[in-house]
PDB file of N, CA and C and ligand atoms in Angstrom:
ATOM      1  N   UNK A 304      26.375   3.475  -6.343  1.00 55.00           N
ATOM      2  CA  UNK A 304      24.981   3.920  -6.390  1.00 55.00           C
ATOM      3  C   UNK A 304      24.410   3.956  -4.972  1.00 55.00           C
ATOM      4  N   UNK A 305      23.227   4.967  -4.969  1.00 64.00           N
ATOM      5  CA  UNK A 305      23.100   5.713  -3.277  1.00 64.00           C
ATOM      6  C   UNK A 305      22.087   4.381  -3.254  1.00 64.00           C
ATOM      7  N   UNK A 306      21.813   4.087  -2.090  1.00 77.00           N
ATOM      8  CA  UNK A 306      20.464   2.960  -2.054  1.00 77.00           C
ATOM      9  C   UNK A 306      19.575   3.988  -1.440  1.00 77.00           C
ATOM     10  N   UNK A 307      17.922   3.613  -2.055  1.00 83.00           N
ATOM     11  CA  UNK A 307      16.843   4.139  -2.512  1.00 83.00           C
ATOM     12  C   UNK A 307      16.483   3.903  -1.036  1.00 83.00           C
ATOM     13  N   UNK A 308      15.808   5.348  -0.986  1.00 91.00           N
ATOM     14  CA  UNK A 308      15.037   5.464   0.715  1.00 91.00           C
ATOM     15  C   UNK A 308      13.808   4.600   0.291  1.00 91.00           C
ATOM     16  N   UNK A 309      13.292   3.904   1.747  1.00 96.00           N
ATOM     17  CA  UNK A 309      12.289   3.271   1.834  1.00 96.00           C
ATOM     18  C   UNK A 309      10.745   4.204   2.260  1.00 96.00           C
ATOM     19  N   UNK A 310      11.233   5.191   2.744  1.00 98.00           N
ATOM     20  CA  UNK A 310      10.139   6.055   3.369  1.00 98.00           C
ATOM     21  C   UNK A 310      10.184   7.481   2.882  1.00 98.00           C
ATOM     22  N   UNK A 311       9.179   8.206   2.238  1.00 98.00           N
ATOM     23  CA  UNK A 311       9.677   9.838   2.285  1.00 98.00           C
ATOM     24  C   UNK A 311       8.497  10.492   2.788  1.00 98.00           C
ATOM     25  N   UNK A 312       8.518  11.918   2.274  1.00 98.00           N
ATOM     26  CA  UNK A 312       7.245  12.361   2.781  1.00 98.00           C
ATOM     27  C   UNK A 312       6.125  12.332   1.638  1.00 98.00           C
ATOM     28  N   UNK A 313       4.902  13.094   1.536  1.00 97.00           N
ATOM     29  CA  UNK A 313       3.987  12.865   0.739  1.00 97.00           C
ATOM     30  C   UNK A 313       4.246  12.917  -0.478  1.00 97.00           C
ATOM     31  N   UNK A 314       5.087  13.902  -0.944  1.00 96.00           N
ATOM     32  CA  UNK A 314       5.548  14.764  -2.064  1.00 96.00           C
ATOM     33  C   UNK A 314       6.710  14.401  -2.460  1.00 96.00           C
ATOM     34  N   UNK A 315       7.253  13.099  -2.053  1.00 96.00           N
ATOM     35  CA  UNK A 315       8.606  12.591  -2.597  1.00 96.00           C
ATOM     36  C   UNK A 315       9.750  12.956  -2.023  1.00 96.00           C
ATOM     37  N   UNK A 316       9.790  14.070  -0.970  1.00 96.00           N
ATOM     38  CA  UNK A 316      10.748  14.825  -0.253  1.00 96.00           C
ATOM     39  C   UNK A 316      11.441  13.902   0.938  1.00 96.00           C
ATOM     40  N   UNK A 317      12.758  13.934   1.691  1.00 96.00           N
ATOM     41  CA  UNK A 317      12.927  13.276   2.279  1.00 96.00           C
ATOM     42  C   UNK A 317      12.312  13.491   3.943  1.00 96.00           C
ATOM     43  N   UNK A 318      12.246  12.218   4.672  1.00 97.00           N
ATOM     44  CA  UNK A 318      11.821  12.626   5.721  1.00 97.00           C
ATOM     45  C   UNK A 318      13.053  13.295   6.736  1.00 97.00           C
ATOM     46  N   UNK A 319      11.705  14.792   7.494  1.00 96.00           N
ATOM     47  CA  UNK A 319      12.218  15.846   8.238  1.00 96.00           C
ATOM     48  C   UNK A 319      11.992  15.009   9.432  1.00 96.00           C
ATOM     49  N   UNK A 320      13.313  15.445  10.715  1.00 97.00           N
ATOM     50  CA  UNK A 320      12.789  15.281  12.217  1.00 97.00           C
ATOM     51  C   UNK A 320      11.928  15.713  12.417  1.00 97.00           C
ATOM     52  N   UNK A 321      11.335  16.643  11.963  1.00 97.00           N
ATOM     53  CA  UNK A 321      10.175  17.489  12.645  1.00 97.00           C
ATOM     54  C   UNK A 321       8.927  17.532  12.048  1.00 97.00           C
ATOM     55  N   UNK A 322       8.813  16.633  10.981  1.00 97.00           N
ATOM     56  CA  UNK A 322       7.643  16.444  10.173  1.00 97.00           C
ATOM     57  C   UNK A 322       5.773  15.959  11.135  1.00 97.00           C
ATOM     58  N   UNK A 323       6.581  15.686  12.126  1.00 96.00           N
ATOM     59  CA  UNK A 323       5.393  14.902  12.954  1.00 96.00           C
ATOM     60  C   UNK A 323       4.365  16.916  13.795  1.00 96.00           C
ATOM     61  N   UNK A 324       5.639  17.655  13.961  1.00 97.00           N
ATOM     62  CA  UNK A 324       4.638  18.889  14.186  1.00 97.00           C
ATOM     63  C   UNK A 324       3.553  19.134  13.715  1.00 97.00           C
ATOM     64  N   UNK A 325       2.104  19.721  14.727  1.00 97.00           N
ATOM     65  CA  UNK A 325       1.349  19.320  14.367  1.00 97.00           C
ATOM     66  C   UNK A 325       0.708  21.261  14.033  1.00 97.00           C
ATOM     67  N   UNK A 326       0.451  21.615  12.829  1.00 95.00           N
ATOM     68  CA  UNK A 326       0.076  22.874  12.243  1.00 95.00           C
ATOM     69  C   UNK A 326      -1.315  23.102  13.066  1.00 95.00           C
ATOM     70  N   UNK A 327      -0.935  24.248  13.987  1.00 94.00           N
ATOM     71  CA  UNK A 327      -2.686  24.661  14.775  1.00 94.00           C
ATOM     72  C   UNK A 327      -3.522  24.835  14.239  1.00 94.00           C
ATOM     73  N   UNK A 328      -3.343  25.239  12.862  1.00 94.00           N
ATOM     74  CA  UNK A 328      -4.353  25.855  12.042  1.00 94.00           C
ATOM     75  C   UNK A 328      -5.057  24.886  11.232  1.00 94.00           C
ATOM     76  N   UNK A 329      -4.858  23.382  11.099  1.00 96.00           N
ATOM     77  CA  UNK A 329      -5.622  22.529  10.244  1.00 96.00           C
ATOM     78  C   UNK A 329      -5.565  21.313  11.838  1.00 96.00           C
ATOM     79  N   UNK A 330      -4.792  21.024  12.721  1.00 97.00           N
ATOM     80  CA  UNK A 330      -4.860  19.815  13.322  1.00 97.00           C
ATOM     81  C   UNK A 330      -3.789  18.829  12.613  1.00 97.00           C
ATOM     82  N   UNK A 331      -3.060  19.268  11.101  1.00 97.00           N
ATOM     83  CA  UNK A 331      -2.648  17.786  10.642  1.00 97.00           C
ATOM     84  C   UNK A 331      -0.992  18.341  11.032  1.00 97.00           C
ATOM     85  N   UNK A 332      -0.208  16.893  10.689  1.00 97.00           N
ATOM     86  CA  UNK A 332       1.654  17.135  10.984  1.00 97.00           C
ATOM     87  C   UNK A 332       1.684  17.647   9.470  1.00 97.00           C
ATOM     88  N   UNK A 333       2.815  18.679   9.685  1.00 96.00           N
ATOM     89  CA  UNK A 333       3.672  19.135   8.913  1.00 96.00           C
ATOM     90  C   UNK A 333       3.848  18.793   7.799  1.00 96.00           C
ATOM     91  N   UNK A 334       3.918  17.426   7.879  1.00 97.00           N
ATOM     92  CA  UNK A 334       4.777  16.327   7.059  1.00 97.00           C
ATOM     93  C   UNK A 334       3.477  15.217   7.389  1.00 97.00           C
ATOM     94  N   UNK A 335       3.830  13.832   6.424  1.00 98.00           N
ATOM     95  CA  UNK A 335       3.289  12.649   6.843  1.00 98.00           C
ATOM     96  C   UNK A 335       4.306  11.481   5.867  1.00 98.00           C
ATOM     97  N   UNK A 336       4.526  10.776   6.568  1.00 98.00           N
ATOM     98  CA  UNK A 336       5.721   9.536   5.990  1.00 98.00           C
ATOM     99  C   UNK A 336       4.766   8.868   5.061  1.00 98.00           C
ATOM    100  N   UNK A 337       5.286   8.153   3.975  1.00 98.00           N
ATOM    101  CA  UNK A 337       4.727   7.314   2.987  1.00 98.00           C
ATOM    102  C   UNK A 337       5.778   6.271   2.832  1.00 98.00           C
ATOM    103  N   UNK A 338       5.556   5.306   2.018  1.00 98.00           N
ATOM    104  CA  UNK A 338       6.228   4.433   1.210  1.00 98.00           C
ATOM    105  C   UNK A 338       7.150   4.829   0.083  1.00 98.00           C
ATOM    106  N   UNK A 339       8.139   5.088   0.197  1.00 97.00           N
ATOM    107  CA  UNK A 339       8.222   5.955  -1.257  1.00 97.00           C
ATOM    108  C   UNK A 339       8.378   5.190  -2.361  1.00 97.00           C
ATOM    109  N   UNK A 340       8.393   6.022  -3.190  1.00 95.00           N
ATOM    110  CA  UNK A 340       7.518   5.728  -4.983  1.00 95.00           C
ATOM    111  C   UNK A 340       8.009   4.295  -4.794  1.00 95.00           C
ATOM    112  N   UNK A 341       9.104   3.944  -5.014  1.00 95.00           N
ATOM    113  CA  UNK A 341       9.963   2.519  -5.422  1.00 95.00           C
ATOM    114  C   UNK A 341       9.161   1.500  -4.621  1.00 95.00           C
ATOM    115  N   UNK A 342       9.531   1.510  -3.522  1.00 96.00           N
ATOM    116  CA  UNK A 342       8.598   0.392  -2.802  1.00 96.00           C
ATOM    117  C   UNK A 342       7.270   0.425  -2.915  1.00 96.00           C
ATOM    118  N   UNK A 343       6.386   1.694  -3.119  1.00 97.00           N
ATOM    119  CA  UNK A 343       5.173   1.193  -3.511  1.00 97.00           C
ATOM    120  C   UNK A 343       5.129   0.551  -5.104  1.00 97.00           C
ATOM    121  N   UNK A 344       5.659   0.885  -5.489  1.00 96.00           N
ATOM    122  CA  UNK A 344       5.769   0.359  -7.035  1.00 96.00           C
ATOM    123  C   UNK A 344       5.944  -1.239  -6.900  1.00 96.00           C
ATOM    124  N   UNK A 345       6.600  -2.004  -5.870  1.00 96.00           N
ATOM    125  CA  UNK A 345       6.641  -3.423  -5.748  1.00 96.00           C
ATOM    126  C   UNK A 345       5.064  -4.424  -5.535  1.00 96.00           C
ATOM    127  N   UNK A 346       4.002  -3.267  -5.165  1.00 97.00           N
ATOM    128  CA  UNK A 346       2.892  -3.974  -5.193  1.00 97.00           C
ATOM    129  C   UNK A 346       2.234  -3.452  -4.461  1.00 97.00           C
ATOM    130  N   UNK A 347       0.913  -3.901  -4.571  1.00 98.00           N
ATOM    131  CA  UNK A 347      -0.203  -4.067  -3.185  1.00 98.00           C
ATOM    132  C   UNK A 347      -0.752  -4.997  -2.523  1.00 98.00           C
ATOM    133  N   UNK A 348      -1.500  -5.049  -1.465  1.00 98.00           N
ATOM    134  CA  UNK A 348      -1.684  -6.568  -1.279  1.00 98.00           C
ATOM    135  C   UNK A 348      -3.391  -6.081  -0.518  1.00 98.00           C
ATOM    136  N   UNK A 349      -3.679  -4.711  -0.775  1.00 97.00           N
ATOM    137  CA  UNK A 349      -5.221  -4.204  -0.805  1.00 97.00           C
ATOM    138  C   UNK A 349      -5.231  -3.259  -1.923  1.00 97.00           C
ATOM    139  N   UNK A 350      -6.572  -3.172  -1.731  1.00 97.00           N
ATOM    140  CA  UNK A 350      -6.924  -2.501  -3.233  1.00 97.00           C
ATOM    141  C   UNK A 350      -6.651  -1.033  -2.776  1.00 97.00           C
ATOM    142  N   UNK A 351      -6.560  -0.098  -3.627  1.00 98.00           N
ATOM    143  CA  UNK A 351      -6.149   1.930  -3.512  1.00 98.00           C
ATOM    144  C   UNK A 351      -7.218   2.348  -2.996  1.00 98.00           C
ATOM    145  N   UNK A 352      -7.443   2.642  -1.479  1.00 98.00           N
ATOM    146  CA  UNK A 352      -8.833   3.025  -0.601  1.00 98.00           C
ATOM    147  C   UNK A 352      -8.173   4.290  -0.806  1.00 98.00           C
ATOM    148  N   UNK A 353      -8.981   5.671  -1.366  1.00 98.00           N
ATOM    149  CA  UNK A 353      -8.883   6.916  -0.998  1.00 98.00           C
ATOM    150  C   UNK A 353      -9.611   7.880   0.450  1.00 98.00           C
ATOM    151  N   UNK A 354     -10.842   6.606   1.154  1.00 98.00           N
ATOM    152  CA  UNK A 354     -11.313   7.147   1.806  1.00 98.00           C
ATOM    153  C   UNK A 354     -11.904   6.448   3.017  1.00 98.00           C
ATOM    154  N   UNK A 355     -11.757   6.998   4.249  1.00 98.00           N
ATOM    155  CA  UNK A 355     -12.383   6.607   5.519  1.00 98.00           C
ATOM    156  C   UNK A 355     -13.225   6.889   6.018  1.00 98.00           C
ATOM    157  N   UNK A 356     -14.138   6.415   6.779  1.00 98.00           N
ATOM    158  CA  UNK A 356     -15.335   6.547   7.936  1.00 98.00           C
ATOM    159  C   UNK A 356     -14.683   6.993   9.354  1.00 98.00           C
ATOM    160  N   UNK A 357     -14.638   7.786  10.180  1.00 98.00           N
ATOM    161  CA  UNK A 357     -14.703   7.458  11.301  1.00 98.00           C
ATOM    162  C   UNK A 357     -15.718   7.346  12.153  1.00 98.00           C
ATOM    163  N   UNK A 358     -15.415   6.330  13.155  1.00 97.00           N
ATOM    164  CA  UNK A 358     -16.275   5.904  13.653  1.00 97.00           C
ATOM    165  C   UNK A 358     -17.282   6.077  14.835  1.00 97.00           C
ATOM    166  N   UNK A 359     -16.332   7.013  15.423  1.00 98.00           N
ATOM    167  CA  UNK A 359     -16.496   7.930  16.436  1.00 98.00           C
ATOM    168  C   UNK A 359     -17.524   9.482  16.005  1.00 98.00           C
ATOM    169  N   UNK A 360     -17.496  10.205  15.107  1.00 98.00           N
ATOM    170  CA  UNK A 360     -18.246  11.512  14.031  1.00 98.00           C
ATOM    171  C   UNK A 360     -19.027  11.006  12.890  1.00 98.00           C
ATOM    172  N   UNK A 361     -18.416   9.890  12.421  1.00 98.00           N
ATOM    173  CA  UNK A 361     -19.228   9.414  11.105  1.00 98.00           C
ATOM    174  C   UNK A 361     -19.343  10.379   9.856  1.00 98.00           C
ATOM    175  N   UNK A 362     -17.682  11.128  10.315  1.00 98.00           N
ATOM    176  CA  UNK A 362     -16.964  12.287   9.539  1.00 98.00           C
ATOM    177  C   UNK A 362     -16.383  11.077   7.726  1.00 98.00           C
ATOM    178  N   UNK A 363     -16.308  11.316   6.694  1.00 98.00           N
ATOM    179  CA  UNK A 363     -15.468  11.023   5.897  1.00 98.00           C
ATOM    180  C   UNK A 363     -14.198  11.715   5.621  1.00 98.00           C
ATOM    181  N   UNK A 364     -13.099  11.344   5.333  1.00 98.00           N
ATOM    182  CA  UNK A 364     -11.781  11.653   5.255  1.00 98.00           C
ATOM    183  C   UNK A 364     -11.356  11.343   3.916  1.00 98.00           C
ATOM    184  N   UNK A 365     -10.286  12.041   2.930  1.00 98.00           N
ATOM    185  CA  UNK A 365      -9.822  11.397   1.919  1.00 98.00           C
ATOM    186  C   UNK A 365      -8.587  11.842   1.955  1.00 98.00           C
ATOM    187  N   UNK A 366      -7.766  10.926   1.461  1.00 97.00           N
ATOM    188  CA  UNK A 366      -6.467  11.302   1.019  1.00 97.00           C
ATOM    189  C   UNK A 366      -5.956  11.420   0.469  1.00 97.00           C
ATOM    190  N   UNK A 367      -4.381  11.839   0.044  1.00 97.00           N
ATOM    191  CA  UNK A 367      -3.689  11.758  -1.265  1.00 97.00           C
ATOM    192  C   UNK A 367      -3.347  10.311  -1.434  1.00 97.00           C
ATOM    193  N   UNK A 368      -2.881  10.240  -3.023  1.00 97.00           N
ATOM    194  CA  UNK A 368      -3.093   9.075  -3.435  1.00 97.00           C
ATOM    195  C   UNK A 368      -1.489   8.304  -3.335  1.00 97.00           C
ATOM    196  N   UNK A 369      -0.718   9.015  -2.347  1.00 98.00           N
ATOM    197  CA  UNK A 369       0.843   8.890  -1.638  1.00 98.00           C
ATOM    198  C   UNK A 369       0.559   7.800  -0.337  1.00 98.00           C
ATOM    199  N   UNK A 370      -0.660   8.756   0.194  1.00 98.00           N
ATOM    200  CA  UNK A 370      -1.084   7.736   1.765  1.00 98.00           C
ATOM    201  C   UNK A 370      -1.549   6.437   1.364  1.00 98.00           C
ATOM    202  N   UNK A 371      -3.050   6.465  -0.012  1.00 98.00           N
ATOM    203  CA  UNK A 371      -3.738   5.532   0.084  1.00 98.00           C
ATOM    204  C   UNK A 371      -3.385   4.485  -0.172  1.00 98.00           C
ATOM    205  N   UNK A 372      -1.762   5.099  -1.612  1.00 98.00           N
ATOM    206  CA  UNK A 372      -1.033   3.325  -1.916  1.00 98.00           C
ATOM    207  C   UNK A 372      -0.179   2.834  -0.897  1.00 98.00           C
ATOM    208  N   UNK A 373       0.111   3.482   0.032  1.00 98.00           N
ATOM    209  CA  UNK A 373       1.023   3.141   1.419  1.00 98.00           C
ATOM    210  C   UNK A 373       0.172   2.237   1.889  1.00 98.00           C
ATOM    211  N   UNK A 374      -0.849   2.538   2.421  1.00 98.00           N
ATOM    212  CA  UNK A 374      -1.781   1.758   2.878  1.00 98.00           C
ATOM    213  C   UNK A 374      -1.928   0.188   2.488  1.00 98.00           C
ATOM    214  N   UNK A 375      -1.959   0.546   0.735  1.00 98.00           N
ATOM    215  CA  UNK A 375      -2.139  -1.031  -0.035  1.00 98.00           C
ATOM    216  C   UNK A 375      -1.396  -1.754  -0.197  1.00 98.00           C
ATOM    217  N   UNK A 376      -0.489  -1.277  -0.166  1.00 98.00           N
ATOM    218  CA  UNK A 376       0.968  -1.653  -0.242  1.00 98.00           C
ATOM    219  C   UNK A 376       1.146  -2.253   1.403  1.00 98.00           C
ATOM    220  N   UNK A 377       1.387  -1.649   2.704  1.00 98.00           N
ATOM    221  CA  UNK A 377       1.442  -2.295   3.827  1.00 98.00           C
ATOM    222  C   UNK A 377      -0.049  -1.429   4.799  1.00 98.00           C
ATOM    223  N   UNK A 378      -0.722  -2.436   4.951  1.00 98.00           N
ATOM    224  CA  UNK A 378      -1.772  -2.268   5.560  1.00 98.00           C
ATOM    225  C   UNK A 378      -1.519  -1.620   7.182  1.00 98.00           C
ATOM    226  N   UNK A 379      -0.257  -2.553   7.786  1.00 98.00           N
ATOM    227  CA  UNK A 379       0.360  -2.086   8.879  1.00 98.00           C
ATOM    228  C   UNK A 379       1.315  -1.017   8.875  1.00 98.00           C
ATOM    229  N   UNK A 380       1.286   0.107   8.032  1.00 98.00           N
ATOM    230  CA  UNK A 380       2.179   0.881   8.401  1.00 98.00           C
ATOM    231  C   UNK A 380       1.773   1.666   9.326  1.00 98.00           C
ATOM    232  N   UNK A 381       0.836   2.083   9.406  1.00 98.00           N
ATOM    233  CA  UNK A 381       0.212   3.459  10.051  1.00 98.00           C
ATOM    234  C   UNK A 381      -0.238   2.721  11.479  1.00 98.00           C
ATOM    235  N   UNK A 382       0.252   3.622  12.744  1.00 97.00           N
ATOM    236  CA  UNK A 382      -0.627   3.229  13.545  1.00 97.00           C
ATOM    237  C   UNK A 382      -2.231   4.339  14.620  1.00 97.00           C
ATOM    238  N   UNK A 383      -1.545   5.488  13.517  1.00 98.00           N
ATOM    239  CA  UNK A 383      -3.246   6.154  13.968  1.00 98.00           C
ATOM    240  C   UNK A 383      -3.312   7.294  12.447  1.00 98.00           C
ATOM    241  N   UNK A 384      -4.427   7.801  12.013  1.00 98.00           N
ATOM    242  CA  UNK A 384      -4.768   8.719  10.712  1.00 98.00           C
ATOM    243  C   UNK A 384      -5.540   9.766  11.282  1.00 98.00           C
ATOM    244  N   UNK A 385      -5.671  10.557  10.260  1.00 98.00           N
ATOM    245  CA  UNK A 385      -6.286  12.073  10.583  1.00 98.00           C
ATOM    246  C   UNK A 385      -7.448  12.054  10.591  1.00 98.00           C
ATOM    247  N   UNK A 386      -8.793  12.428  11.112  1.00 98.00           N
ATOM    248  CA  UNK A 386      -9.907  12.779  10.721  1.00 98.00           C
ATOM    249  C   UNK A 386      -9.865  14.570  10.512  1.00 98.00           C
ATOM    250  N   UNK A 387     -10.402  14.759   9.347  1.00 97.00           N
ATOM    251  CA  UNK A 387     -10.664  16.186   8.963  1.00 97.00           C
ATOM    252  C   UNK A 387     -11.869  16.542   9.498  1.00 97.00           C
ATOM    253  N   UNK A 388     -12.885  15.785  10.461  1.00 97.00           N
ATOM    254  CA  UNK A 388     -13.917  15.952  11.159  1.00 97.00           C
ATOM    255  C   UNK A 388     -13.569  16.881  12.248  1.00 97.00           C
ATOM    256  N   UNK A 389     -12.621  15.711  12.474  1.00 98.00           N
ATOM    257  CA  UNK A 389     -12.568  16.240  14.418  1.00 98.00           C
ATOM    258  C   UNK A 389     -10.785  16.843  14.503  1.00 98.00           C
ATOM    259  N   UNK A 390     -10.501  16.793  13.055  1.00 97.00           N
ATOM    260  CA  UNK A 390      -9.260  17.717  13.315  1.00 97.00           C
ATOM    261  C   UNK A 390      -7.973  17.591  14.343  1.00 97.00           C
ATOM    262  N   UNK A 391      -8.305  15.876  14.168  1.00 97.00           N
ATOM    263  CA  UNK A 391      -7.091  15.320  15.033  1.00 97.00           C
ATOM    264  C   UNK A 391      -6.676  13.696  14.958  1.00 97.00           C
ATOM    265  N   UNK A 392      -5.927  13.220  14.866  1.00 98.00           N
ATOM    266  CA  UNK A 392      -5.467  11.961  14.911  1.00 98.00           C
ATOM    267  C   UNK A 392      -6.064  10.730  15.855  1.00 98.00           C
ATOM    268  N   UNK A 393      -6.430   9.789  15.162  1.00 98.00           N
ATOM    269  CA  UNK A 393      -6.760   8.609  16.222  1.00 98.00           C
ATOM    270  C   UNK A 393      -6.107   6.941  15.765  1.00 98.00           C
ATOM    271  N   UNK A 394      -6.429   5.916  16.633  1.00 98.00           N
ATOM    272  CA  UNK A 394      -5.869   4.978  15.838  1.00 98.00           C
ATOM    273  C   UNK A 394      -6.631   3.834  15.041  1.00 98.00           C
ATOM    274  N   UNK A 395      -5.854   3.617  14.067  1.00 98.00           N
ATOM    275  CA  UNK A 395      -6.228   2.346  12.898  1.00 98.00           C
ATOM    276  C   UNK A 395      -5.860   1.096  13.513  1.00 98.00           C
ATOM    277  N   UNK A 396      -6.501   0.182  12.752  1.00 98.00           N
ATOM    278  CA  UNK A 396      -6.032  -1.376  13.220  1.00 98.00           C
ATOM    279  C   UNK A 396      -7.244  -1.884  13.358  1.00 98.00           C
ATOM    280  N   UNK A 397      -7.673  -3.184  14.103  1.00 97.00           N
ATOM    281  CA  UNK A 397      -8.186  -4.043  14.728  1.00 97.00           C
ATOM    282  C   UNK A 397      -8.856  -3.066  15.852  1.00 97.00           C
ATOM    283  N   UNK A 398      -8.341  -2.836  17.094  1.00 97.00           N
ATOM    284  CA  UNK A 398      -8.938  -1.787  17.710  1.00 97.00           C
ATOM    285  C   UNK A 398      -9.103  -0.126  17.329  1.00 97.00           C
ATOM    286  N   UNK A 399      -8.913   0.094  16.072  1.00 98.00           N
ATOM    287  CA  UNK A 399      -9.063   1.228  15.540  1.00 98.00           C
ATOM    288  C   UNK A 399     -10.547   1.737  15.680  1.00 98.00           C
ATOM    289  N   UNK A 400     -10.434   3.228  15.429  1.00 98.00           N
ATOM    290  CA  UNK A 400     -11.699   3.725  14.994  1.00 98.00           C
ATOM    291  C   UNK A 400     -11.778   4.511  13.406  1.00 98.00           C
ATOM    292  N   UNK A 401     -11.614   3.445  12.530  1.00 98.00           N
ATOM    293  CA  UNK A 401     -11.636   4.110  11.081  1.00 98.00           C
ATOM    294  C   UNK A 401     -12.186   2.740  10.478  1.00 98.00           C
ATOM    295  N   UNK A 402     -13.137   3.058   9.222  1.00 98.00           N
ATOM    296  CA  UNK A 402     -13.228   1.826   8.395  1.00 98.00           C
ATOM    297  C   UNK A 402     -13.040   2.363   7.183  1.00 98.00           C
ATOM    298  N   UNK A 403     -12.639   1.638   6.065  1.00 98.00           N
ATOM    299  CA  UNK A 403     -12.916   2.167   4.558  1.00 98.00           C
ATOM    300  C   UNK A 403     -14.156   2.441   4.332  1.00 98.00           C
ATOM    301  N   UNK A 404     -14.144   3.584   3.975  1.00 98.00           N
ATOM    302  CA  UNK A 404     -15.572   4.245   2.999  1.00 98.00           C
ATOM    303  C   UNK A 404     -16.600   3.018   2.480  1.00 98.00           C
ATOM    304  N   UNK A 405     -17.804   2.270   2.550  1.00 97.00           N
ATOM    305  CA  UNK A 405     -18.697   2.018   1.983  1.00 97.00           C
ATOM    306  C   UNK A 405     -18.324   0.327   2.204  1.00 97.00           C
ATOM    307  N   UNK A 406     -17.536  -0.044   3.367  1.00 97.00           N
ATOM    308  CA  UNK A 406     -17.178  -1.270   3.542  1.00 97.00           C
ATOM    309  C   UNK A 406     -17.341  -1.134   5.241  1.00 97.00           C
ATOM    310  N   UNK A 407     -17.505  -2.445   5.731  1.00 96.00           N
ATOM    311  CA  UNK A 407     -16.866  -2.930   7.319  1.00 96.00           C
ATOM    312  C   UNK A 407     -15.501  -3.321   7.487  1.00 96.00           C
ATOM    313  N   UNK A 408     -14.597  -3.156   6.380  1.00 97.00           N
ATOM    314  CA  UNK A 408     -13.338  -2.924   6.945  1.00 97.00           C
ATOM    315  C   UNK A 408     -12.896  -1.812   7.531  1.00 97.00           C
ATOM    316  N   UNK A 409     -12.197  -2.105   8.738  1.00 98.00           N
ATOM    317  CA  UNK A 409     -11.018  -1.773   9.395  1.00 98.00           C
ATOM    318  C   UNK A 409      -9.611  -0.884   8.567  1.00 98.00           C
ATOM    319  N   UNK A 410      -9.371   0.357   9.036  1.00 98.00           N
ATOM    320  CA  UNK A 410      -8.310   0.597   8.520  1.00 98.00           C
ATOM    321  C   UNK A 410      -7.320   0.173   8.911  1.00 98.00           C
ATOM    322  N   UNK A 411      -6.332   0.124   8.645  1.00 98.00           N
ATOM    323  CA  UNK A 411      -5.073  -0.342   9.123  1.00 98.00           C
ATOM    324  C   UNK A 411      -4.850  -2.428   9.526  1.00 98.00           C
ATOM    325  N   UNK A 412      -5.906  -2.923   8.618  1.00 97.00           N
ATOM    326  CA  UNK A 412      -6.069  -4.211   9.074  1.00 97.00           C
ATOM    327  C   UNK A 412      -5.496  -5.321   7.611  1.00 97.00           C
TER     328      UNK A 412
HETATM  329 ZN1   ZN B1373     -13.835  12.192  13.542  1.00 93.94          ZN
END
């Protein structure tokens, strides 16, 4: 038996080298890595945030619900997310500029 990838892309597909290209026409990559199904299925350890603040536009962002259980599942995976504001990537964490929607948390924390 094959052992089960830990990472795919949004859509269950495996991850491409080139997934990180970034499409001129929206600002986002190609691709974006997740948890895949199996390992998110082992748990969460935050609750399913579909949505961000940034902090910088005070733009809201939402995502598919591939990113948001990645997220709950490991808070540290990601080290920067998209704003659909400003149509470009910045970073999460502690020194991040993202919080969850309708909270003072920190993404990526
Ligand atoms: Zn923004």
């Amino acid at each position: 038996m094959s052992e089960l990838p830990k990472t795919t892309l949004t859509d269950g597909t495996p991850v491409t080298p080139d997934h990180r290209e970034i499409d001129p026409a929206t600002g986002m990559q190609k691709g974006y890595v997740v948890l895949s199904e199996y390992e998110r299925a082992k748990g969460f350890v935050r609750p399913v945030r579909r949505s961000y603040i940034h902090d910088k536009c005070g733009g809201l962002t939402t995502m598919g619900i591939a990113l948001a259980e990645t997220y709950a599942a490991d808070p540290y995976f990601y080290s920067g997310t998209f704003c659909c504001h400003c149509r470009n990537h910045f970073p999460v964490g502690d020194e991040g500029e993202f919080v969850w929607d309708g909270t003072d948390e920190k993404v990526g924390t």
